[in-house]
mmCIF file of C-alpha atoms in Angstrom:
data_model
loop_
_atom_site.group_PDB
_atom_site.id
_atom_site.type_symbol
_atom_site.label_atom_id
_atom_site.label_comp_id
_atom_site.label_asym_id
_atom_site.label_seq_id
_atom_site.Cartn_x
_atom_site.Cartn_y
_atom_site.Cartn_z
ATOM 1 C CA UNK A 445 -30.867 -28.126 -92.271
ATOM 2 C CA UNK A 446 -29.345 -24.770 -92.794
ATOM 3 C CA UNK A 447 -32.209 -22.754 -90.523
ATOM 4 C CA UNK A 448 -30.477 -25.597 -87.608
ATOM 5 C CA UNK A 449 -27.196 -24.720 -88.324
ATOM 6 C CA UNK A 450 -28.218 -21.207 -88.302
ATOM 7 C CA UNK A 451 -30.023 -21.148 -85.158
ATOM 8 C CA UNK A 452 -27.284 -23.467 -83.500
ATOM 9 C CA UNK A 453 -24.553 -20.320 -84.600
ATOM 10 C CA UNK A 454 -27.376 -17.705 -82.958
ATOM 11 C CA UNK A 455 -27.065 -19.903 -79.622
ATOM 12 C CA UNK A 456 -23.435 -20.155 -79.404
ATOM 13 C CA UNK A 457 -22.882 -16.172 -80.492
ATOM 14 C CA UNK A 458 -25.906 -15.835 -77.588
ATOM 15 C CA UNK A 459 -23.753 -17.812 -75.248
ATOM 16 C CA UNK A 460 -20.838 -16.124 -75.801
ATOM 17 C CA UNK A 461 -21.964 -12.409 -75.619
ATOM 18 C CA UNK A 462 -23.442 -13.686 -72.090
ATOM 19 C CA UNK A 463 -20.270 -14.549 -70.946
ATOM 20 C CA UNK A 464 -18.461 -11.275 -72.194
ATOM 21 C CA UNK A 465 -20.578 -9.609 -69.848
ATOM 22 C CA UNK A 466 -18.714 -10.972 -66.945
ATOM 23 C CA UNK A 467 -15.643 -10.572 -68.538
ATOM 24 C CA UNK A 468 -13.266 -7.897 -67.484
ATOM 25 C CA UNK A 469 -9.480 -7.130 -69.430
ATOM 26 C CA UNK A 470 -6.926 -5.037 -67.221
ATOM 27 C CA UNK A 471 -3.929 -3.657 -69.414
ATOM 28 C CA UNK A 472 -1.478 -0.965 -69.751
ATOM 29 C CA UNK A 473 2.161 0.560 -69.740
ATOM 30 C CA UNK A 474 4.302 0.481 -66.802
ATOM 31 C CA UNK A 475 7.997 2.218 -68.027
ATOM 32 C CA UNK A 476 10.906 1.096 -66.939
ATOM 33 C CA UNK A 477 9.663 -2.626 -65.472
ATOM 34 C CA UNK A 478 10.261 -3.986 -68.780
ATOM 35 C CA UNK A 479 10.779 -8.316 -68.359
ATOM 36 C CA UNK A 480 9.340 -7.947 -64.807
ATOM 37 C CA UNK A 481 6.387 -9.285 -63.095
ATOM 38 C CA UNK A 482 3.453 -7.678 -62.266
ATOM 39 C CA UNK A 483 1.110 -9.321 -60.188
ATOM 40 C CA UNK A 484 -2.739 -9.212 -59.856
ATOM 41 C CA UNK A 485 -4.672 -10.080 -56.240
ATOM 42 C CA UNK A 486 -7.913 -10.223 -55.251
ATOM 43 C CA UNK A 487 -8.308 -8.101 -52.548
ATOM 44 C CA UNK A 488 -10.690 -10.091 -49.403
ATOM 45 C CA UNK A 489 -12.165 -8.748 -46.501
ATOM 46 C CA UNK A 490 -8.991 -9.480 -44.162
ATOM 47 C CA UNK A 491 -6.965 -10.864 -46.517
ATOM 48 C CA UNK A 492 -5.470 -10.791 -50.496
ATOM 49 C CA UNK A 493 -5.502 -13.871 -52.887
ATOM 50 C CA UNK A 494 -3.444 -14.260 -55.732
ATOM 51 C CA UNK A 495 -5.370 -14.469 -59.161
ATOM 52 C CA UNK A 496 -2.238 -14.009 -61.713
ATOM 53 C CA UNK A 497 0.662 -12.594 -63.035
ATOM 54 C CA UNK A 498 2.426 -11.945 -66.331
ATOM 55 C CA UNK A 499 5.544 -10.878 -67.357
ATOM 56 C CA UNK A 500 5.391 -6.914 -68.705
ATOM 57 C CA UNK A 501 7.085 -6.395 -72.222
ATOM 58 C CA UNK A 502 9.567 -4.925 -73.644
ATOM 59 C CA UNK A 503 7.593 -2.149 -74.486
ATOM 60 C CA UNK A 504 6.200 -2.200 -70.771
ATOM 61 C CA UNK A 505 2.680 -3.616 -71.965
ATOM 62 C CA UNK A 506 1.030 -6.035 -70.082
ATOM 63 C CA UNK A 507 -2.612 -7.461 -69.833
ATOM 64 C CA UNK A 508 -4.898 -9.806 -67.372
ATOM 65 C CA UNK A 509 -8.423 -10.584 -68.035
ATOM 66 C CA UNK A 510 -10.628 -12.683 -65.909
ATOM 67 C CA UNK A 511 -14.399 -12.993 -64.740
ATOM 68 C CA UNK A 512 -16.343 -10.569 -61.824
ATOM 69 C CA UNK A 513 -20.213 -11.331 -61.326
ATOM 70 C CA UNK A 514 -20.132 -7.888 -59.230
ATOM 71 C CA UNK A 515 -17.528 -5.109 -59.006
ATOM 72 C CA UNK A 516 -14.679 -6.752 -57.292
ATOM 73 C CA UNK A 517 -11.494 -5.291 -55.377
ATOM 74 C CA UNK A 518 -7.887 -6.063 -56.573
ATOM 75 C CA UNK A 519 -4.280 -5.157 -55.948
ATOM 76 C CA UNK A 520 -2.161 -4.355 -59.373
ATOM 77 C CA UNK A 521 1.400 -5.306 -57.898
ATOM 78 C CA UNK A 522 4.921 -4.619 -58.677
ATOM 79 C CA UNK A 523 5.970 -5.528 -55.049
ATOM 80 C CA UNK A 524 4.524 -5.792 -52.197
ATOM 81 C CA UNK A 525 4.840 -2.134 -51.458
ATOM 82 C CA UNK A 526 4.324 -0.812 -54.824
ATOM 83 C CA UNK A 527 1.204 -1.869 -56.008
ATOM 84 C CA UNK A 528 -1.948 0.397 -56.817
ATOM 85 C CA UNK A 529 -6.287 -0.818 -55.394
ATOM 86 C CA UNK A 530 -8.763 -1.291 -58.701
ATOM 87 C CA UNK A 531 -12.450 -1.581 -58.654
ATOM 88 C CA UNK A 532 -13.195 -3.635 -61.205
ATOM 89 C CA UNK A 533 -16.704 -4.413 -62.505
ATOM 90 C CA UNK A 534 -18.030 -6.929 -65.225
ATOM 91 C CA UNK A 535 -16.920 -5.911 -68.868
ATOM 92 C CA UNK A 536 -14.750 -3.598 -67.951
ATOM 93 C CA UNK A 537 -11.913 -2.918 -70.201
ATOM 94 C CA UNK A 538 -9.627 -1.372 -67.887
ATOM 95 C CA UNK A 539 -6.394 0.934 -68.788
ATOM 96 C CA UNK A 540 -3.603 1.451 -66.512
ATOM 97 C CA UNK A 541 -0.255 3.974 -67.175
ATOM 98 C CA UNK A 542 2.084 4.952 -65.011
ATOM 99 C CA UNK A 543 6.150 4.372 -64.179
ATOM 100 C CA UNK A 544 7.977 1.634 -61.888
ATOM 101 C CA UNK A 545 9.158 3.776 -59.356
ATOM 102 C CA UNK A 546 6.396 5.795 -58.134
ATOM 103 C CA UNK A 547 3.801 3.428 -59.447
ATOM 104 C CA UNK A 548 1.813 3.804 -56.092
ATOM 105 C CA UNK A 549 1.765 7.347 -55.921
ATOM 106 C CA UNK A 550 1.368 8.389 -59.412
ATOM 107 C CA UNK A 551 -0.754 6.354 -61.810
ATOM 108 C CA UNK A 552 -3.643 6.919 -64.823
ATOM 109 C CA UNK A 553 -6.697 4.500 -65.099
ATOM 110 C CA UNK A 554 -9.084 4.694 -67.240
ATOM 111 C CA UNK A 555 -12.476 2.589 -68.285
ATOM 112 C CA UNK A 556 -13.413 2.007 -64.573
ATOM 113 C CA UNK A 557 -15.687 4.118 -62.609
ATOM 114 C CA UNK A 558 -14.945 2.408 -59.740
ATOM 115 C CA UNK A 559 -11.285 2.159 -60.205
ATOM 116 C CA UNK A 560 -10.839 6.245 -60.882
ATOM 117 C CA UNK A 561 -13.600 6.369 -57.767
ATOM 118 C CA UNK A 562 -10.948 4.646 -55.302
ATOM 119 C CA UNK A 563 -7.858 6.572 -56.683
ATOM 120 C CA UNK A 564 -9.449 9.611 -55.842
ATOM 121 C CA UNK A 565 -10.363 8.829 -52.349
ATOM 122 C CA UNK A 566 -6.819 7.329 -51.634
ATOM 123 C CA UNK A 567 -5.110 10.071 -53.144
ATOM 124 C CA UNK A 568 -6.994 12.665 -51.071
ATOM 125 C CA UNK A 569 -6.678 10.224 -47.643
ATOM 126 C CA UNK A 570 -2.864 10.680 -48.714
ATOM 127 C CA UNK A 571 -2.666 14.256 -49.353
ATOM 128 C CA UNK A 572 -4.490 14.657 -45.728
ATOM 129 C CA UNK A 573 -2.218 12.219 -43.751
ATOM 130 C CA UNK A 574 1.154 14.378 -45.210
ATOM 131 C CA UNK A 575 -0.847 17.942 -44.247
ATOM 132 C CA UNK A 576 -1.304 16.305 -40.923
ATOM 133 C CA UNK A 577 1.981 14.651 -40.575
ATOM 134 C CA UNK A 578 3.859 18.157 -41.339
ATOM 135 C CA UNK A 579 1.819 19.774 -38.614
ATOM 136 C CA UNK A 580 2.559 17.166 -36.861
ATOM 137 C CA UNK A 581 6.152 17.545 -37.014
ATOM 138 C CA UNK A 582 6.401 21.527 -36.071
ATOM 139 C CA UNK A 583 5.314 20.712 -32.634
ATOM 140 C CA UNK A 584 8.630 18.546 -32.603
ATOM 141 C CA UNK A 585 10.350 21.278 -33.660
ATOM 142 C CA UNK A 586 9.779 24.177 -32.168
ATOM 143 C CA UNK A 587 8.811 22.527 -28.568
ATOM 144 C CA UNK A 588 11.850 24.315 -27.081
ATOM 145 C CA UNK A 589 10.700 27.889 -28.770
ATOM 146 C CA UNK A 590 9.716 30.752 -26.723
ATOM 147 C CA UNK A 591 6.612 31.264 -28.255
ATOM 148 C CA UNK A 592 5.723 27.596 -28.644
ATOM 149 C CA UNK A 593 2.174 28.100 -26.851
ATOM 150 C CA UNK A 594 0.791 30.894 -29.520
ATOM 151 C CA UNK A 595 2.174 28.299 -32.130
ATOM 152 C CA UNK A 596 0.748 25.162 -30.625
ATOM 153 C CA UNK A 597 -2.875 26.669 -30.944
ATOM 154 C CA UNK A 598 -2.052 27.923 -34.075
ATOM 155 C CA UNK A 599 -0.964 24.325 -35.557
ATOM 156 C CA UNK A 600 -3.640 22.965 -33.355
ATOM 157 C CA UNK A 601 -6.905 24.882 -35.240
ATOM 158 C CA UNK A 602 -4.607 24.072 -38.322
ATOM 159 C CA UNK A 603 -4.453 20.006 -37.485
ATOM 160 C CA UNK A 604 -8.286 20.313 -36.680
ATOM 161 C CA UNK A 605 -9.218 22.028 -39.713
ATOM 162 C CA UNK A 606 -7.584 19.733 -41.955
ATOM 163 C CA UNK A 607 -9.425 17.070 -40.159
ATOM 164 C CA UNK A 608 -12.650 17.934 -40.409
ATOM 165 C CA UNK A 609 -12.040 18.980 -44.170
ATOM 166 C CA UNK A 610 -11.159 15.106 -44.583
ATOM 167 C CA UNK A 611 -14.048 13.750 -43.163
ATOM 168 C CA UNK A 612 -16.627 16.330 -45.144
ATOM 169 C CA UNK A 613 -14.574 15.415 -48.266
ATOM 170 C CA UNK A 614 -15.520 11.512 -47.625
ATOM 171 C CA UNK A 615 -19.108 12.274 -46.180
ATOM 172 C CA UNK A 616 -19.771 14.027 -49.446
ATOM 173 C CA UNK A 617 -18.102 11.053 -51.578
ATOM 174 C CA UNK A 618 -20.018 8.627 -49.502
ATOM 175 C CA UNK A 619 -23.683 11.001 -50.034
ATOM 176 C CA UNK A 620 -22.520 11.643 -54.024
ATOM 177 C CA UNK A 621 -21.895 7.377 -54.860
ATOM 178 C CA UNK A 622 -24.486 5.424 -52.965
ATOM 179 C CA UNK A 623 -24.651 2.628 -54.770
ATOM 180 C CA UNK A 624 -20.921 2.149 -55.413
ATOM 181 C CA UNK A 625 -18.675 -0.443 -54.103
ATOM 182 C CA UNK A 626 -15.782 2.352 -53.640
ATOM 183 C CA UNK A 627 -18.038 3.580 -50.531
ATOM 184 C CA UNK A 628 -17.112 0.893 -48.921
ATOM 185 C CA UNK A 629 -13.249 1.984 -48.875
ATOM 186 C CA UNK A 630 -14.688 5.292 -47.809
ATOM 187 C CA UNK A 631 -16.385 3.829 -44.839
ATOM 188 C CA UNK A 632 -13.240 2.251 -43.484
ATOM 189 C CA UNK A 633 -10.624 4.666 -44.102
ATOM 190 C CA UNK A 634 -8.764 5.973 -41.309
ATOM 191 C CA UNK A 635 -6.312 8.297 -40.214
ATOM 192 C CA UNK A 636 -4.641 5.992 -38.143
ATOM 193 C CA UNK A 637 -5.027 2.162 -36.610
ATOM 194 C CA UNK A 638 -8.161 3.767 -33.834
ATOM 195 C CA UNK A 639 -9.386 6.622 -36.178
ATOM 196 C CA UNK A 640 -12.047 6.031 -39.050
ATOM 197 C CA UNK A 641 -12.659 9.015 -40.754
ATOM 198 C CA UNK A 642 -16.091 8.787 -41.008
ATOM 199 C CA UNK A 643 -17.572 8.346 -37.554
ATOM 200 C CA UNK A 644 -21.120 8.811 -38.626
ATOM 201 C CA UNK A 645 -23.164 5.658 -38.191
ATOM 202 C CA UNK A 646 -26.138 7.194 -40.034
ATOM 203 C CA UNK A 647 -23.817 7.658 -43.145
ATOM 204 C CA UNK A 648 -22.598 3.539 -42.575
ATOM 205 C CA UNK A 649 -26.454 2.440 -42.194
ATOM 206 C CA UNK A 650 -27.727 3.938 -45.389
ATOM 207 C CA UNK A 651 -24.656 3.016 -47.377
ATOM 208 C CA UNK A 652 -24.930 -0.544 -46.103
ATOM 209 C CA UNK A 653 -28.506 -1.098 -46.475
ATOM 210 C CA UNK A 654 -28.036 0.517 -50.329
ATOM 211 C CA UNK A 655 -25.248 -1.882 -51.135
ATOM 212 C CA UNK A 656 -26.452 -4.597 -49.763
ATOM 213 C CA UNK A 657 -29.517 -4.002 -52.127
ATOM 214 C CA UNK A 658 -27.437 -3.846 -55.112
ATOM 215 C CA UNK A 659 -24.414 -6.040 -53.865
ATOM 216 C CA UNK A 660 -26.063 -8.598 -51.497
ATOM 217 C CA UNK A 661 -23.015 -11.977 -52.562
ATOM 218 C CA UNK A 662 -20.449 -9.187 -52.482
ATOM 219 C CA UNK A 663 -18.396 -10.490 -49.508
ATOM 220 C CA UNK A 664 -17.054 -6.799 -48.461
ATOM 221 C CA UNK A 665 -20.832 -5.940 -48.321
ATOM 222 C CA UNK A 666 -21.845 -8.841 -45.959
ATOM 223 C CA UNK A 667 -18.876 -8.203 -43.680
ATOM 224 C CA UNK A 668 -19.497 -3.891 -43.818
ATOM 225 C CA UNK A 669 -23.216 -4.954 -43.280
ATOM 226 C CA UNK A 670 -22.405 -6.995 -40.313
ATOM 227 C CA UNK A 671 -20.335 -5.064 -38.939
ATOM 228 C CA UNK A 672 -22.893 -2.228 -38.569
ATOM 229 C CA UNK A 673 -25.224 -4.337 -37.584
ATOM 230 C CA UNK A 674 -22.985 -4.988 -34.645
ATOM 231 C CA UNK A 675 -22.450 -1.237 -34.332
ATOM 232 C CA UNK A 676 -25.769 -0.370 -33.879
ATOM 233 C CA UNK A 677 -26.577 -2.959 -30.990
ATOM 234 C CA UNK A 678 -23.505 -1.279 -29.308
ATOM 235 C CA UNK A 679 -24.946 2.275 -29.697
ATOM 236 C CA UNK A 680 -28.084 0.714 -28.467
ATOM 237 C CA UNK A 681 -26.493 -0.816 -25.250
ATOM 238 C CA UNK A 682 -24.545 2.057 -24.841
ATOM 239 C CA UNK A 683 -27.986 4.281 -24.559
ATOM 240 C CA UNK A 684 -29.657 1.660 -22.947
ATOM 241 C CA UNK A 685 -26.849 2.303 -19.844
ATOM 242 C CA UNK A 686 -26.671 6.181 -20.241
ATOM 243 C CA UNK A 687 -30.826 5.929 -19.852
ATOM 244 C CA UNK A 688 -30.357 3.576 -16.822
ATOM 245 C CA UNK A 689 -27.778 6.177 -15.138
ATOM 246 C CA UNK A 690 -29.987 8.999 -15.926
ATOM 247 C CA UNK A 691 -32.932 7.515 -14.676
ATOM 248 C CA UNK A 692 -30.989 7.148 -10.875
ATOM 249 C CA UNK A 693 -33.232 5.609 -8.886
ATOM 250 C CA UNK A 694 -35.918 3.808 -11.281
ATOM 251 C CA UNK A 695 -35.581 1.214 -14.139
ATOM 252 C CA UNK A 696 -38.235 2.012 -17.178
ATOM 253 C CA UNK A 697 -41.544 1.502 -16.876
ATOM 254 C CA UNK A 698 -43.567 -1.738 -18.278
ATOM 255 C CA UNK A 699 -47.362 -1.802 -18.376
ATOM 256 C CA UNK A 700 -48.753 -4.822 -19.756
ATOM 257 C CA UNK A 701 -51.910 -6.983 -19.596
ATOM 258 C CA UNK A 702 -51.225 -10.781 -17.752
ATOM 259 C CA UNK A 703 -53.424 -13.577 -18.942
ATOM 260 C CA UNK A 704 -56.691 -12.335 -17.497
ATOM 261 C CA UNK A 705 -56.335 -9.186 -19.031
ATOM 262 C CA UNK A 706 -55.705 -7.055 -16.338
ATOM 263 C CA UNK A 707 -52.717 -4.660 -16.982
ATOM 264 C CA UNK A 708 -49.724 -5.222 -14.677
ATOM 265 C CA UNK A 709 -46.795 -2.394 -13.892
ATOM 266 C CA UNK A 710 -43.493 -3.348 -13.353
ATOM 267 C CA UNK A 711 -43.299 -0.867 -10.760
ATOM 268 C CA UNK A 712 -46.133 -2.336 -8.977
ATOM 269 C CA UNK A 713 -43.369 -4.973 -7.344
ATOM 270 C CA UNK A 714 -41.271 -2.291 -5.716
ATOM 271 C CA UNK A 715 -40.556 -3.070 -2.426
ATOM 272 C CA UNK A 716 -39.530 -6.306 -3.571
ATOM 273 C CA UNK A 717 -36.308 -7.873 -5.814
ATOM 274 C CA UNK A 718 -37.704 -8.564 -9.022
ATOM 275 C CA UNK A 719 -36.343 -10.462 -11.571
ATOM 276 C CA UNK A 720 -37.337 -9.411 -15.082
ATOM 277 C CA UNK A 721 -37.220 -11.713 -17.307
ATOM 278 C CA UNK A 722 -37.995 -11.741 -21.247
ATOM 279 C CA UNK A 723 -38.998 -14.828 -22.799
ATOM 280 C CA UNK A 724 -41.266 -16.553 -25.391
ATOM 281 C CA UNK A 725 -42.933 -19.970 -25.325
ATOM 282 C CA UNK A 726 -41.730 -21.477 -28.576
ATOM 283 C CA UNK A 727 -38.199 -20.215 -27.641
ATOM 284 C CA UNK A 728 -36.044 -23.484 -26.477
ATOM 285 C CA UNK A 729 -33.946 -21.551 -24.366
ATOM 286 C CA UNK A 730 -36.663 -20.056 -22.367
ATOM 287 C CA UNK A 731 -38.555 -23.135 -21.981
ATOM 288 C CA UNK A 732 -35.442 -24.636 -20.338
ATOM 289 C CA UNK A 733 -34.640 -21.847 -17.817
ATOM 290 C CA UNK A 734 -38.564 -21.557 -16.402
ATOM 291 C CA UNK A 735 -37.886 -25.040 -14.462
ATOM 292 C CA UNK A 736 -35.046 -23.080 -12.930
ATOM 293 C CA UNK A 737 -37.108 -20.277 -12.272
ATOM 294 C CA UNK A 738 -40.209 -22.203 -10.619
ATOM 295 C CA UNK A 739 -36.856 -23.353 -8.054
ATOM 296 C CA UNK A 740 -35.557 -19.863 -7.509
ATOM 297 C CA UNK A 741 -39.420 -18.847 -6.931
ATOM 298 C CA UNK A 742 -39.879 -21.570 -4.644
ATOM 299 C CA UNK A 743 -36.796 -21.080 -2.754
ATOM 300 C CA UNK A 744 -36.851 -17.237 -2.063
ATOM 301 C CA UNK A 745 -40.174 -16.111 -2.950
ATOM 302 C CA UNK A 746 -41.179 -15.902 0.972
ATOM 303 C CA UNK A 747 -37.924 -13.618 1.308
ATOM 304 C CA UNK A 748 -39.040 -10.658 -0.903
ATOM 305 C CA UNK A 749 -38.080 -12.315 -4.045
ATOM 306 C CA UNK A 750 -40.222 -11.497 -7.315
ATOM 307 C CA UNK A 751 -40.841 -12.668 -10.944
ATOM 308 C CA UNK A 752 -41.728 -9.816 -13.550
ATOM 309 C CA UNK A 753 -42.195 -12.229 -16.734
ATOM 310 C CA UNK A 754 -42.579 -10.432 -20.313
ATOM 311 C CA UNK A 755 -43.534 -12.554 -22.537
ATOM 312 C CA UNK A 756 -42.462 -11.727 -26.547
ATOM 313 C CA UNK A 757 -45.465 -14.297 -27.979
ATOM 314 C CA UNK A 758 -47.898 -13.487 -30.445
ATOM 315 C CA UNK A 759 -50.239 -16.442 -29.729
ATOM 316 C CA UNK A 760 -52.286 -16.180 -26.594
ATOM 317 C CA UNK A 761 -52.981 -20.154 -26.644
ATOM 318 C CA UNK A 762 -49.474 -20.764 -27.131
ATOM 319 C CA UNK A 763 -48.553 -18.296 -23.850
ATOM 320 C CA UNK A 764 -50.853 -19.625 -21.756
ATOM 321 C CA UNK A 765 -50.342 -23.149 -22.113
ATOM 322 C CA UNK A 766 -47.053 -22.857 -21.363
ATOM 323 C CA UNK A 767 -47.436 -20.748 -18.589
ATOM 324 C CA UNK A 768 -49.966 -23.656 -17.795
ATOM 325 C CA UNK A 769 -47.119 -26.487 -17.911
ATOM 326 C CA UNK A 770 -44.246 -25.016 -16.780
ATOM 327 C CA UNK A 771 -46.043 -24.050 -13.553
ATOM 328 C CA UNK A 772 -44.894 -20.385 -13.075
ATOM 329 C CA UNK A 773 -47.140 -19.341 -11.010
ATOM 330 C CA UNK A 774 -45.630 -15.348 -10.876
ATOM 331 C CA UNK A 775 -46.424 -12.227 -12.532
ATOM 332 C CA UNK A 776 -46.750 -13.143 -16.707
ATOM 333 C CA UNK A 777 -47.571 -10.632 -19.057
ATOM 334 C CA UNK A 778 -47.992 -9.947 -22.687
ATOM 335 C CA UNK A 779 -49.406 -7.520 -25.101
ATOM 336 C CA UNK A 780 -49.202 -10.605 -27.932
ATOM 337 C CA UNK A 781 -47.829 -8.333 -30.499
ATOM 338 C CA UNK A 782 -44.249 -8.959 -29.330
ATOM 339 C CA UNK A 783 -44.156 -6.369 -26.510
ATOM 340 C CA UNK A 784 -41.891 -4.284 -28.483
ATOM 341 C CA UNK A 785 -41.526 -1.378 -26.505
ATOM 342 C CA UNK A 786 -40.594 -2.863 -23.624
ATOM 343 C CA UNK A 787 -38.068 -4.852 -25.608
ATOM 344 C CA UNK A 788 -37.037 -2.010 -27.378
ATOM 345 C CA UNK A 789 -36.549 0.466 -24.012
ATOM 346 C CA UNK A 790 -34.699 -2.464 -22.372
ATOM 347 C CA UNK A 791 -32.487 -3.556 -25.663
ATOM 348 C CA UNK A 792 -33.284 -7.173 -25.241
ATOM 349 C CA UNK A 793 -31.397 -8.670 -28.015
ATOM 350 C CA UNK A 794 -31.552 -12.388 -27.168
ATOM 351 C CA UNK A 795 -34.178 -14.771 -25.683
ATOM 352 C CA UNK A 796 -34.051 -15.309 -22.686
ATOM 353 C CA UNK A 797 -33.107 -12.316 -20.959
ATOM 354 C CA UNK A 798 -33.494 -11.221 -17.345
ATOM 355 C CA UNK A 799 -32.285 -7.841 -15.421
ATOM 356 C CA UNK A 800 -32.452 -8.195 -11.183
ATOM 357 C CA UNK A 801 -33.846 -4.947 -10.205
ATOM 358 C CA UNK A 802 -33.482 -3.806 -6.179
ATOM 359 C CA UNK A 803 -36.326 -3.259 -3.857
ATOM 360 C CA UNK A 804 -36.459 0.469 -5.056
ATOM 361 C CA UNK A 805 -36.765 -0.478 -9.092
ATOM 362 C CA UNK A 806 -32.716 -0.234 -9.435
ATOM 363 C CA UNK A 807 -30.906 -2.346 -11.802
ATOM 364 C CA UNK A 808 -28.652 -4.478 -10.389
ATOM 365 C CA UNK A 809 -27.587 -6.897 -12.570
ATOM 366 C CA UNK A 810 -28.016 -7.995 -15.964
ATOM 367 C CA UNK A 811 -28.746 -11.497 -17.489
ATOM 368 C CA UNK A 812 -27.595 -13.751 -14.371
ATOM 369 C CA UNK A 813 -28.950 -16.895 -14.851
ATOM 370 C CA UNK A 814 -28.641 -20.372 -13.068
ATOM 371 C CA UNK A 815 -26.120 -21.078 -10.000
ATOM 372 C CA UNK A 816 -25.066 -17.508 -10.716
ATOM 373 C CA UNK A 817 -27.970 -15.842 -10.279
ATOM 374 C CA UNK A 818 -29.072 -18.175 -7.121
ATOM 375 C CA UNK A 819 -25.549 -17.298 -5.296
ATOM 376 C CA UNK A 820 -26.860 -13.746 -5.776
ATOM 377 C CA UNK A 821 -30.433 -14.261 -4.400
ATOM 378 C CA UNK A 822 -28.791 -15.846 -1.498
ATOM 379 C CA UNK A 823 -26.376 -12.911 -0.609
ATOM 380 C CA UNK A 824 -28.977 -10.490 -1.116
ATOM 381 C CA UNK A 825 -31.958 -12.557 1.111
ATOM 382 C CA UNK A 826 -30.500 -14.947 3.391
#
């Protein structure tokens, strides 16, 4: 009976050292806020939620304590201006000094990496933005001065300097902390409302793809992962155009085998308006705009109207069957391993997807489908 009891104690002590290592204590001595509130927020991607508050002591002591699976962001709040950004992890036992009136601008913390992490990197974002802001106001000035031209380029190389020391300051944070949380205040700090400091998107990939690693339920980590993943489809569509205008008079080349085997060039169709058109057979949305396509085909193919279809299968059977069914009787082809680089050079990000390219190869237009893109053939042939 006593080795049960025993063992029963051993399970409960187990249980509760498990959940002490989610649990976090935030405390400290804020002078002269004695019998005030202080308040503590979870800070969200867009937004802040209230966790608690408590009433600060006499003796200006207060404490909060609470659970984090993963280090978490909060506001410590005397008002809604004066408050101070933690990064809190699991088991942290968190220490924070300072005074009421410049509680924002002047604090200690101690026991959190990630808490001393973000002070640092606000505190030097703040230092930068008053260099910059006194700079700043000398062109205001001395505008009417004599020699206000020397002293503009002056202040200028000044205002530049203290720029770029900024954003080598938070490239080297972001490069020294890869797996923290705080990187991901680093990554959207800006100088103003249009101007992140870091503008590298190298430096937000690899800092993304290492949080997300360690961090994956972390909800600042899904949006900062999103949100470069939407980044680099825009630097992708952006080259995609720049190649396009650089190219003048030609659209990149495809060479791929159809279903006999027998490689294909896109280019082989000049002389004609092409449609090029990615699709796959197992993709709903492609299956439904061929029908479309066999109309279009029928309807203008006697008028210098052609069908360049890229297929993104991997099953022959599957390609060819449903080139079979749905009838389109114009140029298919396929490598079966996804046709990547022609995907990749024409950053096809969606399924299906069509550019109209003119009788000399130029592109057109870009992903008009249905009445829209029949209005067109009709303007252009009839």
């Amino acid at each position: 009976m006593k080795r049960i009891i025993v063992f029963v104690i051993l399970i409960a002590a187990f249980a509760v050292a498990c959940d002490d290592s989610t649990h976090y204590k935030i405390s400290g001595t804020i002078t002269n806020a004695e019998e005030k509130y202080i308040y503590l927020d979870e800070l969200k991607v867009s937004s802040s939620e209230a966790v608690d508050s408590v009433k600060i002591g006499k003796n200006g002591k207060f404490e909060f304590d609470g659970v984090v699976h993963h280090p978490t962001f909060f506001l410590l709040k005397l008002s809604e201006k004066n408050f101070i950004t933690l990064l809190i992890d699991s088991a942290e036992q968190v220490e924070v000094a300072g005074d009421a009136a410049n509680f924002s601008r002047d604090y200690r913390v101690s026991g959190s990496e990630g808490s001393s992490l973000v002070q640092d990197l606000n505190q030097q974002l703040s230092e930068t933005k008053h260099k910059l802001d006194s700079i700043a106001s000398l062109h205001v000035m001395f505008r009417t001065d004599p020699n206000y031209t020397e002293l503009k380029k002056k202040w200028d190389k000044e205002y530049s300097d203290v720029v770029q020391n900024q954003r080598e300051y938070s490239q080297n944070f972001v490069n020294a902390h890869p797996f923290s949380m705080a990187n991901v205040l680093a990554l959207y700090q800006k100088f103003d409302n249009d101007n992140f400091v870091i503008q590298d998107l190298q430096s937000l990939k690899t800092a993304a793809s290492a949080l997300n690693s360690f961090y994956p339920e972390s909800e600042h980590v899904k949006a900062l992962y999103a949100n470069t993943i939407k980044l680099m489809k825009d630097e992708r569509n952006a080259k995609m155009q720049q190649f396009i205008q650089e190219q003048g008079t030609n659209s990149p080349e495809i060479l791929l085998p159809n279903p006999d085997g027998k490689e294909v060039a896109l280019s082989s169709l000049q002389g004609k308006y092409v449609l090029l058109q990615f699709w796959a057979s197992q993709d709903r949305g492609s299956r439904i705009m061929n029908p479309v396509l066999v109309e279009l085909y029928n309807k203008y193919s006697r008028k210098g109207f052609e069908i360049y279809q890229v297929s993104l299968d991997q099953n022959r059977y599957e390609w060819v069957d449903a080139i079979d069914k749905d009838g389109l009787k114009w140029t298919n082809v396929g490598d079966m391993e996804g046709s990547t680089k022609a995907v990749s050079n024409y950053n096809v990000q969606e399924l299906p997807y069509n550019y109209l390219l003119d009788e000399e190869g130029v592109i057109i237009a870009k992903n008009v489908k249905g009445p829209a893109l029949d209005k067109l053939l009709k303007e252009l042939l009839d």
